[in-house]
Short mmCIF file of C-alpha atoms in Angstrom, two decimals:
data_model
loop_
_atom_site.label_atom_id
_atom_site.label_comp_id
_atom_site.label_asym_id
_atom_site.label_seq_id
_atom_site.Cartn_x
_atom_site.Cartn_y
_atom_site.Cartn_z
CA MET Q 1 29.34 13.09 -1.01
CA ASP Q 2 25.21 12.99 -0.22
CA SER Q 3 24.79 14.42 -4.26
CA LEU Q 4 26.57 11.05 -5.04
CA ILE Q 5 24.80 9.09 -2.99
CA LEU Q 6 21.21 10.36 -4.09
CA ALA Q 7 22.82 9.59 -7.24
CA ASP Q 8 23.23 5.85 -7.20
CA LEU Q 9 19.98 5.45 -5.38
CA VAL Q 10 18.45 7.28 -8.53
CA THR Q 11 19.90 4.60 -11.44
CA TYR Q 12 19.91 1.33 -9.45
CA LEU Q 13 16.98 0.58 -7.17
CA PRO Q 14 13.06 -0.30 -8.20
CA ASP Q 15 10.46 2.76 -8.07
CA ALA Q 16 8.85 2.47 -4.94
CA VAL Q 17 11.93 1.66 -2.71
CA ARG Q 18 14.12 4.53 -4.88
CA LEU Q 19 11.78 7.00 -4.07
CA GLN Q 20 11.43 5.95 -0.35
CA ARG Q 21 15.51 5.66 -0.23
CA ILE Q 22 15.69 9.33 -1.36
CA VAL Q 23 13.16 10.85 0.88
CA LEU Q 24 15.49 8.87 4.23
CA THR Q 25 18.37 10.54 2.50
CA MET Q 26 16.50 13.71 2.36
CA ARG Q 27 15.44 13.49 5.83
CA GLU Q 28 18.95 12.95 7.10
CA ARG Q 29 21.10 15.15 5.19
CA PHE Q 30 18.29 18.18 6.24
CA ARG Q 31 18.01 17.06 9.77
CA SER Q 32 14.33 16.65 9.41
CA ASP Q 33 11.47 15.37 11.26
CA ALA Q 34 9.04 14.65 8.32
CA VAL Q 35 9.41 14.71 4.43
CA GLY Q 36 7.11 13.99 1.85
CA MET Q 37 7.18 13.46 -1.63
CA LEU Q 38 3.79 14.22 -3.22
CA LYS Q 39 2.10 13.71 -6.94
CA LEU Q 40 -0.15 16.26 -8.51
CA ASP Q 41 -3.13 14.59 -9.41
CA GLU Q 42 -6.10 16.33 -10.97
CA GLY Q 43 -6.15 19.45 -8.19
CA SER Q 44 -4.87 16.94 -5.53
CA LEU Q 45 -1.60 16.00 -4.03
CA ARG Q 46 -0.72 12.63 -2.83
CA LEU Q 47 2.38 11.32 -0.59
CA VAL Q 48 4.28 8.31 -2.91
CA ALA Q 49 7.06 8.50 -0.28
CA ALA Q 50 7.22 10.15 3.29
CA ALA Q 51 9.68 9.67 6.55
CA GLY Q 52 8.65 10.65 9.88
CA LEU Q 53 4.73 10.96 8.95
CA ALA Q 54 2.03 8.82 10.42
CA HIS Q 55 1.27 5.41 7.98
CA GLU Q 56 -1.74 6.70 7.66
CA ALA Q 57 -1.12 9.97 6.02
CA LEU Q 58 0.06 7.79 2.85
CA GLY Q 59 -3.57 6.97 2.39
CA ARG Q 60 -4.78 10.50 2.19
CA ARG Q 61 -5.52 12.99 -1.11
CA PHE Q 62 -4.70 16.77 -0.14
CA LYS Q 63 -6.74 18.72 -2.17
CA VAL Q 64 -4.27 21.82 -3.36
CA ALA Q 65 -7.11 24.45 -3.57
CA GLU Q 66 -7.84 23.56 0.42
CA HIS Q 67 -4.37 24.08 1.61
CA PRO Q 68 -2.60 27.29 1.33
CA ARG Q 69 0.67 25.93 1.62
CA PHE Q 70 0.52 23.71 -0.75
CA ALA Q 71 -0.98 25.90 -3.15
CA THR Q 72 1.55 28.40 -2.54
CA ILE Q 73 4.98 25.60 -3.14
CA LEU Q 74 3.15 24.96 -6.51
CA SER Q 75 3.21 28.29 -7.52
CA ARG Q 76 6.82 28.92 -7.31
CA ARG Q 77 9.99 27.38 -9.25
CA GLU Q 78 12.12 28.06 -6.55
CA PRO Q 79 12.04 26.83 -2.69
CA THR Q 80 9.28 28.26 -0.44
CA TRP Q 81 10.28 28.41 3.07
CA PHE Q 82 7.30 29.45 5.39
CA GLU Q 83 8.37 31.38 8.57
CA PRO Q 84 8.01 29.70 12.02
CA GLY Q 85 5.12 31.91 12.77
CA SER Q 86 2.86 31.83 9.58
CA LEU Q 87 -0.39 31.90 10.35
CA LEU Q 88 -1.35 29.47 6.82
CA PRO Q 89 -2.86 26.37 8.32
CA ASP Q 90 -0.22 22.88 8.05
CA PRO Q 91 -1.87 20.35 6.29
CA TYR Q 92 0.32 17.68 8.63
CA ASP Q 93 -1.01 19.17 11.81
CA GLY Q 94 -1.49 15.83 14.24
CA LEU Q 95 0.37 14.03 11.39
CA LEU Q 96 3.93 13.93 12.02
CA ASP Q 97 4.73 10.88 13.82
CA ASP Q 98 6.26 12.32 17.13
CA ARG Q 99 3.23 14.40 18.01
CA ARG Q 100 0.20 12.31 16.60
CA GLY Q 101 -2.95 14.23 16.66
CA ALA Q 102 -1.19 17.51 18.03
CA PRO Q 103 -0.93 20.93 16.20
CA LEU Q 104 2.05 21.42 14.95
CA PRO Q 105 4.45 24.10 17.35
CA VAL Q 106 6.19 26.72 15.93
CA HIS Q 107 8.48 24.71 13.58
CA ASP Q 108 10.31 25.41 10.17
CA CYS Q 109 8.40 24.25 7.13
CA LEU Q 110 10.60 24.00 3.61
CA GLY Q 111 8.63 23.18 0.33
CA MET Q 112 10.02 22.77 -2.99
CA SER Q 113 7.60 22.55 -6.49
CA LEU Q 114 9.01 19.36 -8.71
CA TYR Q 115 8.74 19.30 -12.69
CA VAL Q 116 9.43 16.51 -14.74
CA GLU Q 117 9.95 17.43 -18.99
CA GLY Q 118 8.62 20.93 -18.28
CA LYS Q 119 5.62 20.26 -16.58
CA LEU Q 120 4.62 20.00 -12.60
CA TRP Q 121 4.91 17.00 -11.17
CA GLY Q 122 4.05 17.57 -7.95
CA ALA Q 123 6.01 18.47 -3.92
CA LEU Q 124 8.65 17.99 -1.84
CA THR Q 125 8.07 18.74 1.94
CA LEU Q 126 10.54 19.29 4.78
CA ASP Q 127 9.42 19.58 8.61
CA ALA Q 128 11.65 20.29 11.18
CA LEU Q 129 10.18 20.90 14.70
CA GLU Q 130 13.57 23.11 15.84
CA THR Q 131 13.52 26.58 14.11
CA GLY Q 132 15.86 27.69 12.23
CA THR Q 133 16.73 24.61 10.63
CA PHE Q 134 16.50 25.35 7.16
CA ASP Q 135 18.68 28.33 6.56
CA ALA Q 136 19.95 30.29 3.42
CA GLN Q 137 22.33 27.57 2.75
CA ALA Q 138 19.61 24.15 3.16
CA GLN Q 139 17.23 26.42 0.58
CA MET Q 140 19.97 26.68 -1.88
CA ASP Q 141 20.67 22.47 -1.46
CA VAL Q 142 17.34 21.93 -1.53
CA GLN Q 143 17.04 23.09 -4.87
CA ARG Q 144 20.12 21.77 -6.08
CA TYR Q 145 18.91 17.63 -4.66
CA ALA Q 146 15.56 18.50 -6.50
CA LEU Q 147 17.10 18.07 -9.72
CA LEU Q 148 18.25 14.84 -8.97
CA LEU Q 149 14.61 14.06 -7.24
CA GLU Q 150 13.37 15.07 -10.57
CA ALA Q 151 15.63 12.50 -12.48
CA ALA Q 152 14.63 10.22 -10.10
CA ILE Q 153 11.08 10.93 -10.65
CA ARG Q 154 11.58 10.72 -14.58
CA VAL Q 155 13.63 7.06 -14.46
CA THR Q 156 10.81 5.83 -12.78
CA MET Q 157 8.60 6.81 -15.33
CA LEU Q 158 10.71 5.51 -18.23
CA GLU Q 159 10.78 2.19 -16.61
CA LYS Q 160 7.17 2.43 -16.37
CA GLU Q 161 6.98 2.97 -20.10
CA ASN Q 162 9.31 0.23 -20.82
CA ARG Q 163 7.27 -1.99 -19.19
CA SER Q 164 4.26 -0.91 -21.08
CA LEU Q 165 5.80 -0.93 -23.98
CA ARG Q 166 7.05 -4.62 -23.60
CA GLN Q 167 3.67 -5.60 -22.66
CA LEU Q 168 1.73 -4.03 -25.64
CA GLY Q 169 4.22 -5.01 -28.21
CA ALA Q 170 5.97 -2.88 -31.01
CA SER Q 171 3.09 -2.36 -32.71
CA ALA Q 172 1.03 -0.82 -30.12
CA VAL Q 173 3.75 1.73 -29.55
CA ASP Q 174 1.85 4.89 -30.83
CA ASP Q 175 -1.02 4.14 -28.29
CA VAL Q 176 0.95 3.73 -25.08
CA GLN Q 177 -0.20 5.57 -22.26
CA ILE Q 178 1.37 5.55 -19.12
CA ILE Q 179 -1.55 5.26 -16.56
CA ASP Q 180 -1.38 5.98 -13.05
CA ASP Q 181 -3.88 4.28 -10.49
CA LYS Q 182 -5.67 7.04 -8.64
CA GLU Q 183 -8.61 5.05 -7.01
CA ILE Q 184 -6.97 1.66 -5.65
CA ILE Q 185 -5.12 2.50 -2.51
CA GLY Q 186 -2.82 -0.16 -0.57
CA GLN Q 187 0.94 -1.36 -0.20
CA SER Q 188 0.70 -4.68 1.10
CA GLU Q 189 2.31 -7.87 -0.79
CA ALA Q 190 -1.52 -9.02 -1.05
CA ILE Q 191 -2.48 -5.78 -3.05
CA THR Q 192 0.82 -5.74 -4.85
CA GLU Q 193 0.77 -9.14 -6.59
CA LEU Q 194 -3.11 -8.62 -7.61
CA LEU Q 195 -2.61 -5.25 -9.45
CA HIS Q 196 1.05 -7.14 -11.38
CA GLU Q 197 -1.31 -9.81 -12.47
CA LEU Q 198 -4.27 -7.67 -13.02
CA ASP Q 199 -1.82 -5.57 -15.78
CA VAL Q 200 -0.44 -8.89 -16.80
CA VAL Q 201 -3.57 -9.70 -18.11
CA ALA Q 202 -5.15 -6.56 -18.88
CA ASP Q 203 -3.55 -7.27 -22.18
CA SER Q 204 -4.56 -10.67 -23.16
CA ASP Q 205 -8.47 -9.35 -24.11
CA LEU Q 206 -9.59 -12.59 -22.16
CA PRO Q 207 -12.54 -13.01 -20.14
CA VAL Q 208 -11.69 -12.04 -16.75
CA LEU Q 209 -14.01 -13.23 -13.69
CA LEU Q 210 -13.29 -11.39 -10.25
CA LEU Q 211 -14.21 -13.38 -7.65
CA GLY Q 212 -14.31 -11.84 -4.05
CA GLU Q 213 -16.32 -10.97 -0.62
CA THR Q 214 -18.96 -7.95 -0.91
CA GLY Q 215 -17.17 -4.50 -0.30
CA VAL Q 216 -13.63 -5.48 -1.52
CA GLY Q 217 -14.00 -3.21 -4.43
CA LYS Q 218 -14.35 -5.27 -7.41
CA GLU Q 219 -15.45 -2.57 -9.59
CA LEU Q 220 -12.41 -0.53 -9.24
CA PHE Q 221 -10.26 -3.46 -9.98
CA ALA Q 222 -12.30 -4.05 -13.60
CA ARG Q 223 -11.81 -0.28 -14.28
CA ARG Q 224 -8.39 -0.91 -13.68
CA VAL Q 225 -8.26 -3.97 -16.45
CA HIS Q 226 -10.08 -1.93 -18.74
CA ARG Q 227 -7.73 1.43 -18.02
CA HIS Q 228 -4.65 -0.92 -18.50
CA SER Q 229 -6.23 -2.82 -21.88
CA ARG Q 230 -5.51 -1.92 -25.52
CA ARG Q 231 -9.66 -0.96 -25.27
CA ARG Q 232 -8.69 1.85 -22.92
CA ASN Q 233 -9.87 4.68 -25.19
CA LYS Q 234 -12.92 2.61 -26.04
CA PRO Q 235 -16.22 2.70 -23.49
CA MET Q 236 -16.56 0.23 -20.56
CA VAL Q 237 -20.15 0.28 -19.76
CA HIS Q 238 -21.08 -1.05 -16.56
CA VAL Q 239 -24.35 -3.86 -15.85
CA ASN Q 240 -25.64 -4.42 -12.21
CA CYS Q 241 -26.92 -7.82 -12.87
CA ALA Q 242 -29.06 -8.20 -9.70
CA ALA Q 243 -30.88 -5.07 -10.51
CA LEU Q 244 -32.06 -6.01 -13.79
CA PRO Q 245 -35.42 -7.58 -13.39
CA GLU Q 246 -36.03 -10.85 -15.23
CA SER Q 247 -38.57 -9.27 -17.44
CA LEU Q 248 -36.11 -6.32 -18.91
CA ALA Q 249 -33.13 -8.15 -18.75
CA GLU Q 250 -32.93 -9.41 -22.30
CA SER Q 251 -33.85 -5.62 -23.33
CA GLU Q 252 -31.14 -3.97 -21.32
CA LEU Q 253 -28.53 -6.43 -22.66
CA PHE Q 254 -29.03 -6.82 -26.39
CA GLY Q 255 -31.53 -3.89 -26.68
CA HIS Q 256 -34.94 -4.11 -29.09
CA VAL Q 257 -36.67 -2.31 -31.45
CA LYS Q 258 -39.80 -0.58 -31.81
CA GLY Q 259 -42.65 -2.96 -31.26
CA ALA Q 260 -40.89 -5.22 -29.49
CA PHE Q 261 -43.25 -5.47 -26.18
CA SER Q 262 -45.74 -3.07 -24.55
CA GLY Q 263 -44.39 0.42 -24.19
CA ALA Q 264 -41.16 0.19 -26.80
CA THR Q 265 -42.17 2.93 -29.03
CA HIS Q 266 -38.85 2.99 -30.54
CA ASP Q 267 -35.58 1.11 -31.07
CA ARG Q 268 -33.04 0.89 -28.58
CA ALA Q 269 -29.20 0.14 -28.15
CA GLY Q 270 -28.49 -2.49 -25.81
CA ARG Q 271 -25.35 -2.61 -23.46
CA PHE Q 272 -23.68 -4.67 -25.73
CA GLU Q 273 -23.84 -2.37 -28.50
CA ALA Q 274 -22.91 0.54 -25.93
CA ALA Q 275 -19.65 -1.55 -25.01
CA GLN Q 276 -18.50 -1.92 -28.97
CA GLY Q 277 -14.96 -1.81 -29.09
CA GLY Q 278 -14.71 -1.46 -25.14
CA THR Q 279 -15.19 -3.72 -22.39
CA LEU Q 280 -18.52 -4.84 -20.67
CA PHE Q 281 -18.21 -5.22 -16.91
CA LEU Q 282 -20.85 -7.57 -16.01
CA ASP Q 283 -21.22 -6.90 -11.70
CA GLU Q 284 -22.99 -9.55 -9.77
CA VAL Q 285 -23.13 -11.88 -12.20
CA GLY Q 286 -24.26 -14.69 -10.18
CA GLU Q 287 -27.60 -13.12 -9.75
CA LEU Q 288 -28.63 -13.34 -13.87
CA PRO Q 289 -31.79 -15.84 -13.78
CA LEU Q 290 -31.19 -19.04 -15.90
CA SER Q 291 -33.08 -17.52 -18.76
CA VAL Q 292 -30.85 -14.64 -19.32
CA GLN Q 293 -27.64 -16.82 -18.52
CA ALA Q 294 -28.42 -19.21 -22.04
CA LYS Q 295 -28.72 -16.14 -24.30
CA LEU Q 296 -25.79 -14.68 -22.92
CA LEU Q 297 -23.81 -17.61 -23.52
CA ARG Q 298 -24.88 -17.64 -26.89
CA THR Q 299 -23.82 -14.37 -27.56
CA LEU Q 300 -20.33 -14.94 -26.36
CA GLN Q 301 -19.93 -18.33 -28.19
CA ASN Q 302 -21.13 -16.68 -31.34
CA GLY Q 303 -20.00 -12.93 -31.21
CA GLU Q 304 -23.41 -11.47 -32.14
CA ILE Q 305 -26.44 -10.23 -30.60
CA GLN Q 306 -29.76 -9.84 -32.01
CA ARG Q 307 -32.45 -7.07 -30.31
CA LEU Q 308 -35.74 -8.07 -28.66
CA GLY Q 309 -38.30 -8.51 -32.05
CA THR Q 310 -35.94 -9.02 -34.39
CA ASP Q 311 -33.82 -11.87 -36.03
CA THR Q 312 -31.17 -9.71 -37.53
CA SER Q 313 -27.99 -10.45 -35.97
CA ILE Q 314 -25.55 -7.71 -35.38
CA LYS Q 315 -21.54 -8.22 -34.66
CA THR Q 316 -20.46 -7.15 -31.23
CA ASP Q 317 -16.56 -6.94 -30.25
CA VAL Q 318 -16.86 -6.51 -26.13
CA ARG Q 319 -14.48 -8.00 -23.70
CA ILE Q 320 -16.05 -9.43 -20.58
CA ILE Q 321 -15.27 -8.51 -17.58
CA ALA Q 322 -17.53 -10.15 -14.43
CA ALA Q 323 -17.65 -9.89 -10.74
CA THR Q 324 -19.46 -12.29 -8.06
CA ASN Q 325 -19.53 -12.97 -4.42
CA ARG Q 326 -20.72 -16.03 -4.98
CA GLN Q 327 -19.21 -19.42 -5.39
CA LEU Q 328 -19.92 -19.89 -8.83
CA LYS Q 329 -18.29 -23.43 -9.19
CA GLU Q 330 -20.62 -24.70 -6.22
CA ASN Q 331 -23.97 -23.29 -7.64
CA THR Q 332 -23.10 -24.70 -11.32
CA LEU Q 333 -23.51 -27.90 -9.20
CA GLU Q 334 -26.20 -27.21 -7.65
CA GLY Q 335 -27.94 -26.25 -11.09
CA SER Q 336 -28.29 -22.65 -10.35
CA PHE Q 337 -25.70 -21.29 -12.58
CA ARG Q 338 -25.04 -22.71 -16.19
CA ALA Q 339 -21.77 -25.00 -16.25
CA ASP Q 340 -20.77 -23.54 -19.90
CA LEU Q 341 -21.55 -20.28 -18.95
CA TYR Q 342 -19.30 -20.18 -15.96
CA HIS Q 343 -16.54 -21.64 -18.09
CA ARG Q 344 -16.89 -18.99 -20.63
CA LEU Q 345 -16.76 -16.18 -17.83
CA SER Q 346 -13.88 -17.77 -16.19
CA VAL Q 347 -11.23 -18.16 -18.65
CA TYR Q 348 -9.13 -15.98 -16.01
CA PRO Q 349 -10.41 -16.02 -12.41
CA VAL Q 350 -9.01 -13.36 -10.21
CA PRO Q 351 -9.48 -13.56 -6.42
CA ILE Q 352 -9.85 -10.18 -4.91
CA PRO Q 353 -8.26 -10.49 -1.09
CA PRO Q 354 -10.50 -9.06 1.77
CA LEU Q 355 -9.40 -6.26 3.74
CA ARG Q 356 -8.77 -8.72 6.86
CA GLU Q 357 -5.87 -10.00 4.57
CA ARG Q 358 -4.29 -6.69 3.47
CA GLY Q 359 -2.48 -6.20 6.69
CA ARG Q 360 -1.84 -2.34 7.14
CA ASP Q 361 -3.00 -1.23 4.08
CA VAL Q 362 -6.29 -0.86 6.47
CA LEU Q 363 -4.45 2.03 7.97
CA LEU Q 364 -3.77 3.98 4.53
CA LEU Q 365 -7.63 3.61 3.51
CA ALA Q 366 -8.43 5.06 6.74
CA GLY Q 367 -6.68 8.05 6.15
CA HIS Q 368 -8.17 8.34 2.49
CA PHE Q 369 -11.56 8.59 4.19
CA LEU Q 370 -10.73 10.49 7.40
CA GLU Q 371 -9.26 13.18 5.00
CA PHE Q 372 -12.76 12.94 2.91
CA ASN Q 373 -14.70 13.63 6.01
CA ARG Q 374 -12.01 16.42 7.11
CA ALA Q 375 -12.96 18.29 4.04
CA ARG Q 376 -16.66 17.47 3.82
CA LEU Q 377 -17.50 18.31 7.39
CA GLY Q 378 -15.09 21.37 7.52
CA ILE Q 379 -12.97 20.41 9.99
CA ARG Q 380 -9.21 21.57 10.89
CA GLY Q 381 -7.75 18.09 11.30
CA LEU Q 382 -8.91 14.48 11.72
CA ARG Q 383 -6.78 11.67 12.47
CA LEU Q 384 -6.92 8.06 14.27
CA SER Q 385 -5.64 7.48 17.76
CA TYR Q 386 -3.16 4.45 19.10
CA GLY Q 387 -5.96 2.89 20.22
CA ALA Q 388 -7.93 2.99 17.17
CA GLU Q 389 -5.56 2.16 14.66
CA GLU Q 390 -4.80 -1.01 16.93
CA ALA Q 391 -8.93 -1.64 16.87
CA LEU Q 392 -8.84 -1.19 13.09
CA LEU Q 393 -6.09 -3.68 12.78
CA ALA Q 394 -7.46 -6.38 14.80
CA TYR Q 395 -11.02 -5.98 13.25
CA PRO Q 396 -12.07 -9.08 10.53
CA TRP Q 397 -13.70 -6.47 8.31
CA PRO Q 398 -16.80 -8.87 6.84
CA GLY Q 399 -17.99 -5.92 4.98
CA ASN Q 400 -14.72 -5.05 3.57
CA VAL Q 401 -13.83 -1.77 2.67
CA ARG Q 402 -17.31 -0.67 2.21
CA GLU Q 403 -17.63 -1.10 6.08
CA LEU Q 404 -14.55 0.69 7.05
CA GLU Q 405 -15.61 3.32 4.89
CA HIS Q 406 -19.05 3.74 6.74
CA VAL Q 407 -17.40 3.28 10.65
CA VAL Q 408 -14.80 6.24 9.43
CA SER Q 409 -17.65 8.26 8.41
CA ARG Q 410 -19.74 7.61 11.30
CA ALA Q 411 -16.76 8.24 14.22
CA ALA Q 412 -16.05 11.31 12.24
CA LEU Q 413 -19.68 12.66 12.49
CA LYS Q 414 -20.05 10.97 16.39
CA LEU Q 415 -17.04 13.46 17.38
CA LEU Q 416 -19.06 16.65 16.64
CA SER Q 417 -21.85 15.36 17.81
CA ARG Q 418 -20.24 15.18 21.05
CA GLY Q 419 -19.47 18.92 21.05
CA ALA Q 420 -15.46 18.74 19.08
CA SER Q 421 -14.98 21.75 17.85
CA ARG Q 422 -14.03 21.77 13.47
CA ASP Q 423 -11.35 24.56 14.43
CA GLN Q 424 -9.32 21.96 16.60
CA ILE Q 425 -7.50 18.68 15.06
CA LEU Q 426 -9.82 16.15 16.23
CA THR Q 427 -8.59 12.35 17.15
CA VAL Q 428 -10.86 9.95 16.66
CA PRO Q 429 -10.56 7.58 19.72
CA ALA Q 430 -11.16 3.59 19.54
CA GLU Q 431 -14.61 3.67 21.21
CA LEU Q 432 -16.24 5.95 18.50
CA LEU Q 433 -15.01 3.26 15.79
CA ASP Q 434 -17.79 0.88 17.74
CA LEU Q 435 -16.02 -2.38 16.60
CA ASP Q 436 -17.36 -5.75 17.68
CA LEU Q 437 -13.94 -6.53 18.67
CA PRO Q 438 -12.75 -9.57 20.82
CA PRO Q 439 -12.48 -8.97 24.32
CA ASP Q 440 -8.52 -9.32 24.62
CA THR Q 441 -8.41 -5.99 22.21
CA MET Q 442 -11.69 -4.42 23.87
CA ALA Q 443 -9.93 -4.21 27.32
CA ARG Q 444 -6.80 -2.34 25.58
CA THR Q 445 -8.76 0.37 23.97
CA ALA Q 446 -11.45 0.75 26.67
CA LEU Q 447 -8.88 2.16 28.63
CA GLU Q 448 -7.52 4.45 26.19
CA PRO Q 449 -7.57 8.15 27.15
CA THR Q 450 -8.95 11.11 25.29
CA THR Q 451 -5.49 11.76 24.21
CA ASP Q 452 -2.98 9.46 22.40
CA GLN Q 453 -0.57 6.94 24.61
CA PRO Q 454 1.88 4.32 22.67
CA PRO Q 455 0.84 1.17 21.29
CA THR Q 456 0.36 -1.72 23.72
CA HIS Q 457 0.82 -4.50 21.58
CA TRP Q 458 4.50 -4.80 20.92
CA PRO Q 459 6.48 -7.72 22.58
CA GLY Q 460 8.93 -5.50 24.45
CA ASN Q 461 5.56 -4.13 26.44
CA ASN Q 462 6.26 -6.07 29.21
CA VAL Q 463 9.85 -5.68 29.81
CA GLU Q 464 10.33 -4.11 33.64
CA GLN Q 465 11.69 -0.52 33.50
CA PRO Q 466 15.54 -0.62 34.09
CA GLY Q 467 15.94 -0.23 37.77
CA GLY Q 468 12.18 -0.45 38.85
CA THR Q 469 11.54 3.25 38.19
CA THR Q 470 7.92 4.49 38.37
CA LEU Q 471 6.53 7.43 36.69
CA GLN Q 472 5.35 9.97 39.20
CA LEU Q 473 3.08 12.97 38.61
CA GLY Q 474 5.08 16.19 37.42
CA PRO Q 475 5.42 18.50 34.82
CA LEU Q 476 4.31 17.59 31.52
CA ARG Q 477 7.23 17.86 29.53
CA THR Q 478 9.67 16.30 32.25
CA THR Q 479 7.22 13.41 32.91
CA LEU Q 480 6.61 12.46 29.28
CA GLU Q 481 10.38 12.80 28.40
CA GLN Q 482 11.28 10.12 31.13
CA TYR Q 483 8.19 7.87 29.84
CA GLU Q 484 9.95 8.21 26.66
CA ARG Q 485 13.59 7.76 28.33
CA ASN Q 486 12.10 4.20 30.25
CA LEU Q 487 10.61 3.04 27.11
CA ILE Q 488 13.40 3.17 24.65
CA GLN Q 489 15.76 1.81 27.53
CA SER Q 490 12.85 -1.25 27.76
CA ALA Q 491 13.08 -1.75 23.75
CA LEU Q 492 16.54 -1.96 23.93
CA SER Q 493 16.69 -4.31 27.46
CA ALA Q 494 14.42 -6.81 25.68
CA THR Q 495 16.35 -6.67 22.49
CA ASP Q 496 19.57 -7.13 23.84
CA ASN Q 497 20.95 -3.43 22.58
CA ASN Q 498 20.07 -3.93 18.66
CA TRP Q 499 18.61 -0.38 17.96
CA ALA Q 500 17.76 -2.00 14.80
CA GLN Q 501 15.00 -4.83 16.85
CA ALA Q 502 14.36 -2.02 19.18
CA ALA Q 503 13.16 0.45 16.28
CA ARG Q 504 10.79 -2.59 15.09
CA LEU Q 505 9.55 -2.94 18.44
CA LEU Q 506 8.80 1.00 18.92
CA GLU Q 507 7.52 1.16 15.19
CA ILE Q 508 9.67 4.33 14.15
CA ASP Q 509 12.55 4.74 11.96
CA SER Q 510 15.86 3.41 13.33
CA SER Q 511 17.26 7.20 12.32
CA ASN Q 512 14.50 8.70 14.40
CA LEU Q 513 14.66 6.26 17.00
CA HIS Q 514 18.62 7.10 17.26
CA LYS Q 515 17.94 10.70 17.02
CA ARG Q 516 15.26 10.84 20.05
CA ALA Q 517 17.66 9.15 21.95
CA ARG Q 518 20.29 11.87 21.41
CA LYS Q 519 17.98 14.70 22.46
CA LEU Q 520 17.06 12.77 25.81
CA GLY Q 521 20.57 11.89 26.56
CA LEU Q 522 20.36 8.15 26.51
CA LYS Q 523 23.14 7.92 23.40
CA THR Q 524 26.27 9.98 22.10
CA ASP Q 525 27.93 9.46 18.93
CA SER Q 526 29.98 7.27 20.16
CA LYS Q 527 28.01 5.09 22.86
CA THR Q 528 24.83 4.31 24.43
CA LEU Q 529 24.50 5.73 28.16
#
């Protein structure tokens, strides 16, 4: 029956939803605490779907060479079961949603490599805190389910290929390549809509003007347009217009001949010629001097250039992508940017959303930077506390993704400078992020203990606990279980015993809430206690 359900998921759902539903089905079927589906990209594994893992884990890239468990899984075609006492470090240490920031105790871990059309595609991982979960029968079942997973992946790849064929047209069938973006991280509606728009405009060959604040990653989006265009097999040349001195700008863009000026000892091609047949990316185009703007306009109008020092024209065939953090339309009214050049460049303007409008993407990006710093600094594990996550979500990010990268890198170094051991799983508290937060958020995160505590920003937080009980000091496990019981009961009380709404308040999967409630004696299969 489970196989039939999984087969239906393979066929009828959209790409991302299909993979996520499959992971959730696998988690329930194998009674796992966490399931991850990872894709292999140039020696690194990245999660494409997960259940039971912290949200920031989806932004991480796990280098296979640094994680022996992943390397072992990928080296075998059959399921790999790690004994509960295995000394191999677990890449998910500190990342399970139920044990945020804590090392995984002795537990069951099972992995399976995934192949598509005979080629290694990635891996499936299952973790269960209860030892003995993945017995011999479970391992056989996982191998059988892996065939359906591989079919789902193949269906997803075929659908992407069909979309590419429709965009490129029948004449370009032989040149189709399925391009999987490895740099842009995000799942928010804003970023999803943007990527779809860029993929559509990429094939049009129209000039594109990327508009956005400093640090939003305009170059990454420009590279995506190029990679998804028909010019992807030709060069993309990057020109930082803000770094071009006016005296050298013309030579850099259009080239020069020997003797054109003092020091011109030989002929030199400019950036337009270097990008012939491909894409020329004019970054910070709003910084170009007016004298250079006039010559650039002439080149775009005529489709040809003249090297400095000669009257000979050279035909050019380049696609222009420009980017700026300025309000160019306003600059044209002020006279600091030519209106005719602006209209040439902005045939298709694309606003890039700032990080503050991308919701929980900030946690995915933070996870990506945490994993990078973990590997760079040689730390066993590095993750965010609940308070740090809340602070990241509350901060307005005037410097956008670039600022986030610096904040995470600085916090990791501060942890070590304060005596933290590289051999431990380190949790970044909110205070080390050093963010200028509103007073109410500061008050919530300032009281955060060194160990994690549940988030305080969900609506049911102020609901009185059932019976007016308070927690008393006692054995840690008993105290924590009692606190968790009261928290779940408070959420249920706040939602009129609606389990789905309570799960959303607690920010966990509904299936996981039911599982925890049963373990804590709050729920049987027939009723809630």
